Amino acid sequence: MNKILFLLSFSLFLISNTAISQVNQTENNFDLEQLKKRLTEEINKVLKETGIPSISLSLIKDDAIIWSEAFGYANVKKKLPATSSTIYSTGSNFKFVTATAIMQLAETGKLDIDNPINNYLGESAINDLSSEGTPVTFRHLLSHHSGLKGPIEIIPIWERKIPKTLEDIASEISAEEPPGMNFKYCNHCYALAGLTIEKISGQTFQEYIVKHILEPLQIDSKGPVIPTPVMVEELALPYSLENNKPVPEYQSRFDVFPAGDIYLTAREMANFYIAQLNQGSFKGQSILNSKSVSMMQEAQFGSSYGLGTRVIKKDDVKYLQHTGGVPGFSTFFKVEPASKIGVYIASNASGVQSILGEIANLSLKLINVKTK
């Protein structure tokens, strides 16, 4: 697999340079049709060489999705093609959305992100270091600087075992070190964020997300956490790769679902990133104010992670990006706030985030050709 990844990366590098050169030859004008052609050729090549069942992507420029397409199969055995309506697990890319819900509650004065989370958890208060004067705050949670340790459980659906509740998870979390010191990726921290959303709003996590985030983003999904029967018909099946061939995976559930056990299409996730690129607004509907958006997009505690997203600077350009992965699914997003361009990519194969990242980088290069 390492050899294939190397060859694929080199191939993408060559194709990227060729594609940019060809677009530049059209008097430096952005050429959407050329972009579609080059990405279609490259993605089909990737599918053939790696055995990835399907890839679905949506490209963003300014305040709109400029192209959304799917390639390959949602169901390999039945040769059922993936489409722009195919639903994938978002994996950890949904952390950005969960963080947005926390920021919404902060904007309405229902919480302060620099207050201890135990102020809001009631009888579900966690065992942190509050007694020693270093309580965990929401800023710590969302930036992975909480110093907490806790359980994570993945359960294959057909085992018929019920995952732990968010309350159960909170009861088993404890402090490993004082908050604010070190970056340590923390899925169970986002379970705490989800539990806080439920306690403050009086709604389930799914109800809150649908009403306050998805609906304003013109996303019709009513079952991002618990897919509806209609959604199940559109779900991509999960696969792993063995010797460049897809092998069916168990469908699984995570107890830490606010951290990323969520089901949406690539187009639906792209609408969320459009809002992040436009000061919290999507087609006239605001889900956050510009101050909150700016805070989320700034690295916290000297790390390279903001509130729900990685924040990366390269050649003085800031990018937001993240990967997602659960058994049988991989996702990747990358946006450039200054140029208001971005891409979200989903696949029904485990462990292919680096490949999706190469496609994302090529996509942004092709979109970001400056118009005279």
GROMACS .gro file of C-alpha atoms in nm:
model
  372
    1MET     CA    1   0.000   0.000   0.000
    2ASN     CA    2   0.291   0.240   0.078
    3LYS     CA    3   0.428   0.197  -0.273
    4ILE     CA    4   0.088   0.269  -0.421
    5LEU     CA    5   0.047   0.581  -0.206
    6PHE     CA    6   0.390   0.704  -0.318
    7LEU     CA    7   0.313   0.646  -0.685
    8LEU     CA    8  -0.029   0.803  -0.644
    9SER     CA    9   0.114   1.112  -0.474
   10PHE     CA   10   0.374   1.151  -0.749
   11SER     CA   11   0.105   1.106  -1.014
   12LEU     CA   12  -0.112   1.369  -0.850
   13PHE     CA   13   0.184   1.607  -0.833
   14LEU     CA   14   0.246   1.571  -1.206
   15ILE     CA   15  -0.121   1.601  -1.294
   16SER     CA   16  -0.160   1.903  -1.067
   17ASN     CA   17   0.119   2.090  -1.242
   18THR     CA   18  -0.012   1.989  -1.586
   19ALA     CA   19  -0.365   2.096  -1.501
   20ILE     CA   20  -0.254   2.433  -1.367
   21SER     CA   21  -0.040   2.491  -1.676
   22GLN     CA   22  -0.333   2.412  -1.906
   23VAL     CA   23  -0.564   2.645  -1.717
   24ASN     CA   24  -0.303   2.921  -1.721
   25GLN     CA   25  -0.286   2.891  -2.097
   26THR     CA   26  -0.647   3.014  -2.112
   27GLU     CA   27  -0.529   3.367  -2.023
   28ASN     CA   28  -0.532   3.294  -1.650
   29ASN     CA   29  -0.912   3.268  -1.637
   30PHE     CA   30  -1.087   3.022  -1.410
   31ASP     CA   31  -1.212   2.738  -1.630
   32LEU     CA   32  -1.473   2.522  -1.457
   33GLU     CA   33  -1.509   2.278  -1.745
   34GLN     CA   34  -1.136   2.223  -1.757
   35LEU     CA   35  -1.138   2.167  -1.381
   36LYS     CA   36  -1.418   1.909  -1.410
   37LYS     CA   37  -1.234   1.726  -1.685
   38ARG     CA   38  -0.903   1.709  -1.499
   39LEU     CA   39  -1.057   1.603  -1.167
   40THR     CA   40  -1.278   1.344  -1.336
   41GLU     CA   41  -0.974   1.192  -1.507
   42GLU     CA   42  -0.772   1.191  -1.188
   43ILE     CA   43  -1.041   1.053  -0.959
   44ASN     CA   44  -1.127   0.772  -1.199
   45LYS     CA   45  -0.756   0.689  -1.214
   46VAL     CA   46  -0.739   0.684  -0.834
   47LEU     CA   47  -1.038   0.451  -0.808
   48LYS     CA   48  -0.886   0.212  -1.061
   49GLU     CA   49  -0.541   0.207  -0.899
   50THR     CA   50  -0.645   0.184  -0.533
   51GLY     CA   51  -0.971  -0.010  -0.532
   52ILE     CA   52  -1.152   0.267  -0.344
   53PRO     CA   53  -1.523   0.197  -0.406
   54SER     CA   54  -1.640   0.556  -0.442
   55ILE     CA   55  -1.545   0.920  -0.398
   56SER     CA   56  -1.794   1.205  -0.370
   57LEU     CA   57  -1.686   1.569  -0.364
   58SER     CA   58  -1.827   1.920  -0.362
   59LEU     CA   59  -1.625   2.226  -0.463
   60ILE     CA   60  -1.693   2.570  -0.316
   61LYS     CA   61  -1.618   2.914  -0.453
   62ASP     CA   62  -1.742   3.230  -0.282
   63ASP     CA   63  -2.095   3.154  -0.159
   64ALA     CA   64  -2.190   2.858  -0.378
   65ILE     CA   65  -2.115   2.499  -0.466
   66ILE     CA   66  -1.966   2.521  -0.815
   67TRP     CA   67  -1.951   2.146  -0.877
   68SER     CA   68  -2.071   1.838  -0.697
   69GLU     CA   69  -2.008   1.490  -0.834
   70ALA     CA   70  -1.969   1.128  -0.728
   71PHE     CA   71  -1.760   0.851  -0.880
   72GLY     CA   72  -1.755   0.475  -0.833
   73TYR     CA   73  -1.994   0.254  -0.642
   74ALA     CA   74  -2.199   0.299  -0.326
   75ASN     CA   75  -2.256  -0.079  -0.335
   76VAL     CA   76  -1.975  -0.270  -0.504
   77LYS     CA   77  -2.140  -0.612  -0.536
   78LYS     CA   78  -2.456  -0.468  -0.691
   79LYS     CA   79  -2.255  -0.211  -0.890
   80LEU     CA   80  -2.483   0.062  -0.761
   81PRO     CA   81  -2.328   0.394  -0.868
   82ALA     CA   82  -2.259   0.663  -0.612
   83THR     CA   83  -2.438   0.991  -0.685
   84SER     CA   84  -2.444   1.338  -0.535
   85SER     CA   85  -2.733   1.209  -0.320
   86THR     CA   86  -2.525   0.927  -0.171
   87ILE     CA   87  -2.485   0.958   0.204
   88TYR     CA   88  -2.157   0.890   0.386
   89SER     CA   89  -2.043   0.903   0.745
   90THR     CA   90  -1.884   1.243   0.807
   91GLY     CA   91  -1.643   1.109   1.066
   92SER     CA   92  -1.466   1.375   1.270
   93ASN     CA   93  -1.537   1.651   1.021
   94PHE     CA   94  -1.864   1.694   1.209
   95LYS     CA   95  -1.670   1.823   1.510
   96PHE     CA   96  -1.673   2.163   1.339
   97VAL     CA   97  -2.054   2.152   1.336
   98THR     CA   98  -2.078   2.045   1.701
   99ALA     CA   99  -1.841   2.330   1.790
  100THR     CA  100  -2.068   2.567   1.597
  101ALA     CA  101  -2.364   2.461   1.812
  102ILE     CA  102  -2.164   2.547   2.125
  103MET     CA  103  -2.078   2.888   1.978
  104GLN     CA  104  -2.445   2.949   1.899
  105LEU     CA  105  -2.533   2.890   2.264
  106ALA     CA  106  -2.255   3.126   2.364
  107GLU     CA  107  -2.389   3.398   2.133
  108THR     CA  108  -2.731   3.377   2.298
  109GLY     CA  109  -2.576   3.404   2.644
  110LYS     CA  110  -2.663   3.050   2.748
  111LEU     CA  111  -2.299   2.965   2.813
  112ASP     CA  112  -1.954   3.121   2.814
  113ILE     CA  113  -1.686   2.921   2.635
  114ASP     CA  114  -1.432   3.022   2.901
  115ASN     CA  115  -1.650   2.909   3.191
  116PRO     CA  116  -1.611   2.563   3.347
  117ILE     CA  117  -1.818   2.302   3.166
  118ASN     CA  118  -1.925   2.162   3.503
  119ASN     CA  119  -2.131   2.480   3.551
  120TYR     CA  120  -2.367   2.344   3.286
  121LEU     CA  121  -2.353   1.966   3.326
  122GLY     CA  122  -2.553   1.941   3.651
  123GLU     CA  123  -2.548   1.588   3.790
  124SER     CA  124  -2.337   1.480   3.494
  125ALA     CA  125  -2.042   1.696   3.610
  126ILE     CA  126  -1.708   1.538   3.523
  127ASN     CA  127  -1.413   1.454   3.743
  128ASP     CA  128  -1.170   1.726   3.633
  129LEU     CA  129  -0.930   1.941   3.837
  130SER     CA  130  -1.181   2.207   3.941
  131SER     CA  131  -1.094   2.152   4.308
  132GLU     CA  132  -0.733   2.243   4.228
  133GLY     CA  133  -0.832   2.561   4.046
  134THR     CA  134  -0.795   2.433   3.687
  135PRO     CA  135  -1.142   2.344   3.557
  136VAL     CA  136  -1.204   2.237   3.199
  137THR     CA  137  -1.377   2.499   2.984
  138PHE     CA  138  -1.551   2.475   2.647
  139ARG     CA  139  -1.249   2.635   2.484
  140HIS     CA  140  -1.040   2.348   2.618
  141LEU     CA  141  -1.291   2.091   2.493
  142LEU     CA  142  -1.330   2.223   2.141
  143SER     CA  143  -0.955   2.273   2.085
  144HIS     CA  144  -0.850   1.935   2.229
  145HIS     CA  145  -0.664   2.089   2.524
  146SER     CA  146  -0.881   1.948   2.803
  147GLY     CA  147  -0.633   1.709   2.961
  148LEU     CA  148  -0.919   1.459   2.998
  149LYS     CA  149  -0.923   1.087   2.934
  150GLY     CA  150  -1.232   0.880   2.878
  151PRO     CA  151  -1.392   0.584   2.702
  152ILE     CA  152  -1.473   0.538   2.335
  153GLU     CA  153  -1.674   0.240   2.215
  154ILE     CA  154  -1.744   0.125   1.859
  155ILE     CA  155  -2.023  -0.129   1.825
  156PRO     CA  156  -2.107  -0.319   1.507
  157ILE     CA  157  -2.478  -0.259   1.445
  158TRP     CA  158  -2.560  -0.626   1.408
  159GLU     CA  159  -2.430  -0.710   1.755
  160ARG     CA  160  -2.754  -0.552   1.880
  161LYS     CA  161  -2.566  -0.398   2.172
  162ILE     CA  162  -2.668  -0.049   2.285
  163PRO     CA  163  -2.381   0.204   2.300
  164LYS     CA  164  -2.318   0.400   2.618
  165THR     CA  165  -2.520   0.716   2.664
  166LEU     CA  166  -2.355   1.057   2.675
  167GLU     CA  167  -2.425   1.059   3.051
  168ASP     CA  168  -2.248   0.724   3.088
  169ILE     CA  169  -1.946   0.860   2.904
  170ALA     CA  170  -1.935   1.172   3.125
  171SER     CA  171  -1.937   0.957   3.439
  172GLU     CA  172  -1.624   0.771   3.322
  173ILE     CA  173  -1.418   1.076   3.222
  174SER     CA  174  -1.135   1.195   3.445
  175ALA     CA  175  -0.842   1.436   3.433
  176GLU     CA  176  -0.510   1.314   3.300
  177GLU     CA  177  -0.335   1.652   3.326
  178PRO     CA  178  -0.430   2.019   3.378
  179PRO     CA  179  -0.620   2.172   3.084
  180GLY     CA  180  -0.461   2.415   2.841
  181MET     CA  181  -0.117   2.252   2.849
  182ASN     CA  182  -0.104   2.006   2.561
  183PHE     CA  183  -0.295   1.920   2.245
  184LYS     CA  184  -0.440   1.570   2.274
  185TYR     CA  185  -0.709   1.468   2.029
  186CYS     CA  186  -1.022   1.392   2.227
  187ASN     CA  187  -1.337   1.232   2.086
  188HIS     CA  188  -1.499   1.192   2.426
  189CYS     CA  189  -1.462   1.568   2.478
  190TYR     CA  190  -1.707   1.622   2.193
  191ALA     CA  191  -1.943   1.378   2.361
  192LEU     CA  192  -1.936   1.622   2.655
  193ALA     CA  193  -2.003   1.911   2.418
  194GLY     CA  194  -2.303   1.723   2.278
  195LEU     CA  195  -2.431   1.645   2.627
  196THR     CA  196  -2.405   2.014   2.721
  197ILE     CA  197  -2.603   2.109   2.410
  198GLU     CA  198  -2.879   1.873   2.519
  199LYS     CA  199  -2.886   1.997   2.879
  200ILE     CA  200  -2.891   2.367   2.788
  201SER     CA  201  -3.132   2.346   2.493
  202GLY     CA  202  -3.369   2.084   2.632
  203GLN     CA  203  -3.352   1.909   2.294
  204THR     CA  204  -3.174   1.596   2.180
  205PHE     CA  205  -2.847   1.658   2.001
  206GLN     CA  206  -3.008   1.561   1.671
  207GLU     CA  207  -3.309   1.789   1.725
  208TYR     CA  208  -3.086   2.084   1.806
  209ILE     CA  209  -2.852   2.031   1.510
  210VAL     CA  210  -3.140   1.991   1.264
  211LYS     CA  211  -3.331   2.299   1.379
  212HIS     CA  212  -3.047   2.543   1.446
  213ILE     CA  213  -2.783   2.443   1.189
  214LEU     CA  214  -2.908   2.213   0.915
  215GLU     CA  215  -3.238   2.385   0.841
  216PRO     CA  216  -3.082   2.735   0.811
  217LEU     CA  217  -2.827   2.578   0.575
  218GLN     CA  218  -3.113   2.446   0.358
  219ILE     CA  219  -3.024   2.087   0.446
  220ASP     CA  220  -3.336   1.870   0.450
  221SER     CA  221  -3.193   1.579   0.651
  222LYS     CA  222  -3.399   1.492   0.957
  223GLY     CA  223  -3.177   1.204   1.060
  224PRO     CA  224  -2.807   1.297   1.065
  225VAL     CA  225  -2.759   1.097   1.387
  226ILE     CA  226  -3.031   0.837   1.339
  227PRO     CA  227  -3.080   0.794   0.963
  228THR     CA  228  -3.441   0.772   0.851
  229PRO     CA  229  -3.562   0.476   0.641
  230VAL     CA  230  -3.554   0.702   0.334
  231MET     CA  231  -3.192   0.795   0.410
  232VAL     CA  232  -3.091   0.432   0.452
  233GLU     CA  233  -3.177   0.374   0.085
  234GLU     CA  234  -2.912   0.635  -0.005
  235LEU     CA  235  -2.637   0.516   0.231
  236ALA     CA  236  -2.306   0.404   0.085
  237LEU     CA  237  -2.193   0.069   0.219
  238PRO     CA  238  -1.865   0.069   0.414
  239TYR     CA  239  -1.550  -0.106   0.289
  240SER     CA  240  -1.186  -0.158   0.379
  241LEU     CA  241  -0.911  -0.215   0.123
  242GLU     CA  242  -0.708  -0.535   0.094
  243ASN     CA  243  -0.457  -0.570  -0.190
  244ASN     CA  244  -0.627  -0.280  -0.367
  245LYS     CA  245  -0.967  -0.444  -0.356
  246PRO     CA  246  -1.271  -0.335  -0.150
  247VAL     CA  247  -1.380  -0.571   0.128
  248PRO     CA  248  -1.714  -0.513   0.306
  249GLU     CA  249  -1.691  -0.370   0.659
  250TYR     CA  250  -1.933  -0.398   0.949
  251GLN     CA  251  -2.165  -0.103   0.984
  252SER     CA  252  -2.087   0.050   1.324
  253ARG     CA  253  -2.217   0.292   1.584
  254PHE     CA  254  -2.010   0.518   1.809
  255ASP     CA  255  -2.114   0.617   2.159
  256VAL     CA  256  -1.938   0.955   2.106
  257PHE     CA  257  -2.169   1.044   1.816
  258PRO     CA  258  -2.135   1.427   1.848
  259ALA     CA  259  -1.767   1.372   1.761
  260GLY     CA  260  -1.855   1.242   1.416
  261ASP     CA  261  -2.094   0.946   1.394
  262ILE     CA  262  -2.313   1.149   1.157
  263TYR     CA  263  -2.455   1.081   0.810
  264LEU     CA  264  -2.480   1.347   0.538
  265THR     CA  265  -2.403   1.396   0.168
  266ALA     CA  266  -2.099   1.582   0.039
  267ARG     CA  267  -2.327   1.863  -0.084
  268GLU     CA  268  -2.487   1.901   0.257
  269MET     CA  269  -2.152   1.928   0.433
  270ALA     CA  270  -2.034   2.179   0.174
  271ASN     CA  271  -2.320   2.413   0.270
  272PHE     CA  272  -2.175   2.428   0.621
  273TYR     CA  273  -1.831   2.531   0.491
  274ILE     CA  274  -1.990   2.799   0.274
  275ALA     CA  275  -2.124   2.958   0.593
  276GLN     CA  276  -1.778   2.941   0.751
  277LEU     CA  277  -1.633   3.120   0.447
  278ASN     CA  278  -1.899   3.390   0.455
  279GLN     CA  279  -1.892   3.518   0.812
  280GLY     CA  280  -2.144   3.263   0.937
  281SER     CA  281  -2.409   3.319   0.669
  282PHE     CA  282  -2.558   3.096   0.401
  283LYS     CA  283  -2.786   3.252   0.138
  284GLY     CA  284  -2.898   3.524   0.377
  285GLN     CA  285  -2.942   3.293   0.678
  286SER     CA  286  -2.697   3.343   0.964
  287ILE     CA  287  -2.593   3.053   1.186
  288LEU     CA  288  -2.313   3.248   1.360
  289ASN     CA  289  -2.190   3.604   1.382
  290SER     CA  290  -1.857   3.708   1.234
  291LYS     CA  291  -1.689   3.736   1.576
  292SER     CA  292  -1.766   3.372   1.657
  293VAL     CA  293  -1.650   3.259   1.314
  294SER     CA  294  -1.319   3.442   1.354
  295MET     CA  295  -1.265   3.286   1.695
  296MET     CA  296  -1.330   2.936   1.564
  297GLN     CA  297  -1.080   2.988   1.284
  298GLU     CA  298  -0.796   3.098   1.511
  299ALA     CA  299  -0.549   2.846   1.654
  300GLN     CA  300  -0.584   2.801   2.028
  301PHE     CA  301  -0.322   2.765   2.303
  302GLY     CA  302  -0.034   2.798   2.056
  303SER     CA  303  -0.135   2.486   1.865
  304SER     CA  304  -0.254   2.432   1.508
  305TYR     CA  305  -0.613   2.364   1.611
  306GLY     CA  306  -0.897   2.614   1.643
  307LEU     CA  307  -1.245   2.542   1.775
  308GLY     CA  308  -1.355   2.233   1.585
  309THR     CA  309  -1.104   2.256   1.300
  310ARG     CA  310  -0.736   2.244   1.226
  311VAL     CA  311  -0.583   2.579   1.132
  312ILE     CA  312  -0.283   2.555   0.903
  313LYS     CA  313  -0.066   2.832   0.761
  314LYS     CA  314   0.150   2.771   0.454
  315ASP     CA  315   0.332   3.044   0.264
  316ASP     CA  316   0.139   3.305   0.467
  317VAL     CA  317  -0.194   3.157   0.355
  318LYS     CA  318  -0.435   3.022   0.617
  319TYR     CA  319  -0.626   2.702   0.554
  320LEU     CA  320  -0.885   2.521   0.760
  321GLN     CA  321  -0.879   2.147   0.716
  322HIS     CA  322  -0.971   1.823   0.889
  323THR     CA  323  -0.994   1.454   0.827
  324GLY     CA  324  -1.265   1.212   0.928
  325GLY     CA  325  -1.260   0.838   0.960
  326VAL     CA  326  -1.477   0.559   1.095
  327PRO     CA  327  -1.470   0.193   0.989
  328GLY     CA  328  -1.553   0.188   0.620
  329PHE     CA  329  -1.554   0.565   0.561
  330SER     CA  330  -1.299   0.845   0.513
  331THR     CA  331  -1.357   1.219   0.466
  332PHE     CA  332  -1.146   1.529   0.412
  333PHE     CA  333  -1.220   1.899   0.391
  334LYS     CA  334  -1.000   2.198   0.317
  335VAL     CA  335  -1.097   2.561   0.274
  336GLU     CA  336  -0.905   2.883   0.218
  337PRO     CA  337  -1.092   3.164   0.396
  338ALA     CA  338  -0.911   3.451   0.222
  339SER     CA  339  -1.003   3.328  -0.126
  340LYS     CA  340  -1.339   3.179  -0.020
  341ILE     CA  341  -1.271   2.848  -0.187
  342GLY     CA  342  -1.297   2.497  -0.050
  343VAL     CA  343  -1.364   2.129  -0.103
  344TYR     CA  344  -1.527   1.848   0.090
  345ILE     CA  345  -1.462   1.487  -0.011
  346ALA     CA  346  -1.615   1.163   0.118
  347SER     CA  347  -1.539   0.798   0.045
  348ASN     CA  348  -1.675   0.462   0.157
  349ALA     CA  349  -1.329   0.317   0.225
  350SER     CA  350  -1.130   0.312   0.548
  351GLY     CA  351  -0.797   0.486   0.585
  352VAL     CA  352  -0.776   0.679   0.257
  353GLN     CA  353  -0.768   1.031   0.402
  354SER     CA  354  -0.422   1.103   0.256
  355ILE     CA  355  -0.547   1.020  -0.093
  356LEU     CA  356  -0.851   1.242  -0.045
  357GLY     CA  357  -0.617   1.514   0.078
  358GLU     CA  358  -0.415   1.502  -0.244
  359ILE     CA  359  -0.734   1.534  -0.447
  360ALA     CA  360  -0.840   1.826  -0.227
  361ASN     CA  361  -0.509   2.004  -0.281
  362LEU     CA  362  -0.536   1.961  -0.655
  363SER     CA  363  -0.895   2.088  -0.646
  364LEU     CA  364  -0.799   2.407  -0.463
  365LYS     CA  365  -0.513   2.475  -0.703
  366LEU     CA  366  -0.749   2.445  -0.998
  367ILE     CA  367  -1.017   2.664  -0.838
  368ASN     CA  368  -0.773   2.928  -0.720
  369VAL     CA  369  -0.650   3.043  -1.062
  370LYS     CA  370  -0.672   3.422  -1.046
  371THR     CA  371  -0.899   3.594  -1.294
  372LYS     CA  372  -0.755   3.901  -1.469
   0.00000   0.00000   0.00000
